[in-house]
């Protein structure tokens, strides 16, 4: 059977770029995009689309049957900062959507499922530097609790029902095409928009808050790579640590000053600070590198250059030279 993919949450930050990349590789009709809301005109015209509320199992099942879906990527979630404002909604969305997909995968013999976990599964008692794959996990946010429970469910469905579910613990994902919404790592995107438009930014995290981050292209690549890897290489059925870079607001602002010397950063930590303070500063992703050959392409310098270049083009502000 030919691969036929359903991306749920396709209009979100990662879903948008993941859908585009999958369509480039497999053809637009092999990838059904779905979301509870419409995407941009460009996105809606780029291939087949279904309205799906991820909390409604019937709607997912209907699309799976209608399109003879073989693989599902479940990208809808309520992120950390928003879920702290609406704890029960966050829990309900993040859990119900996953259990719906796992149940359908079990019943309909879906070949493969991708579901993202997060560095938010770690908490205040986790070692913060080079956080290992297997360690203490006592998350203190609703988002983190839902991701940790989700990891357990993924492993459970694999062990007990043979559902081939694969997962990554994404760090903060940095991109310029689609904005993130409601995450603690969103500052690392906002800072570029504000630097280019207003030459200043007020950070909601303190100067020295170090967090693991990754450029979008690497996140999409890792996602497709783990899904394409032979099942025998996927030794971890909860979720894999993956890493690319770690930095603080102060460090990234210095890099931005290299392009925009007038740029000024100020700090006014808000409630998101306490979320960030309980997350790892850097991640040990040895297992992913060993098991299915993961490696990142974008370090801090290359990411900053690409963000400045792409957003400058978008805002038509300047045309910096790319050094690579
Ligand atoms: N980027 C996410 C957040 O900040 C972390 O997975 O909530």
XYZ file of N, CA and C in Angstrom, residues 91 95 120-121 138-150:
51
model
N -4.920 19.631 29.515
C -4.860 18.187 29.758
C -5.792 17.447 28.799
N -4.257 14.949 25.992
C -4.466 13.517 26.239
C -5.482 12.898 25.289
N 9.627 19.559 28.253
C 8.768 19.872 29.406
C 8.471 18.650 30.269
N 8.828 17.437 29.776
C 8.615 16.245 30.620
C 9.555 16.255 31.819
N 9.910 14.680 37.012
C 8.800 15.129 37.855
C 8.341 16.489 37.345
N 7.677 16.507 36.185
C 7.290 17.786 35.575
C 6.328 18.561 36.474
N 6.449 19.897 36.415
C 5.600 20.709 37.295
C 4.579 21.537 36.520
N 4.496 21.335 35.202
C 3.468 22.054 34.426
C 2.453 21.048 33.881
N 1.262 21.561 33.585
C 0.223 20.705 33.001
C 0.708 20.129 31.673
N 1.342 20.999 30.886
C 1.877 20.560 29.595
C 2.874 19.405 29.790
N 3.799 19.586 30.735
C 4.809 18.558 30.995
C 4.188 17.266 31.499
N 3.188 17.405 32.384
C 2.519 16.207 32.910
C 1.817 15.472 31.767
N 1.187 16.237 30.875
C 0.471 15.583 29.759
C 1.458 14.916 28.804
N 2.597 15.537 28.585
C 3.589 14.916 27.690
C 4.203 13.675 28.334
N 4.448 13.741 29.638
C 5.010 12.562 30.298
C 4.015 11.397 30.267
N 2.759 11.695 30.569
C 1.737 10.639 30.520
C 1.626 10.108 29.088
N 1.689 11.016 28.112
C 1.614 10.614 26.711
C 2.737 9.661 26.339
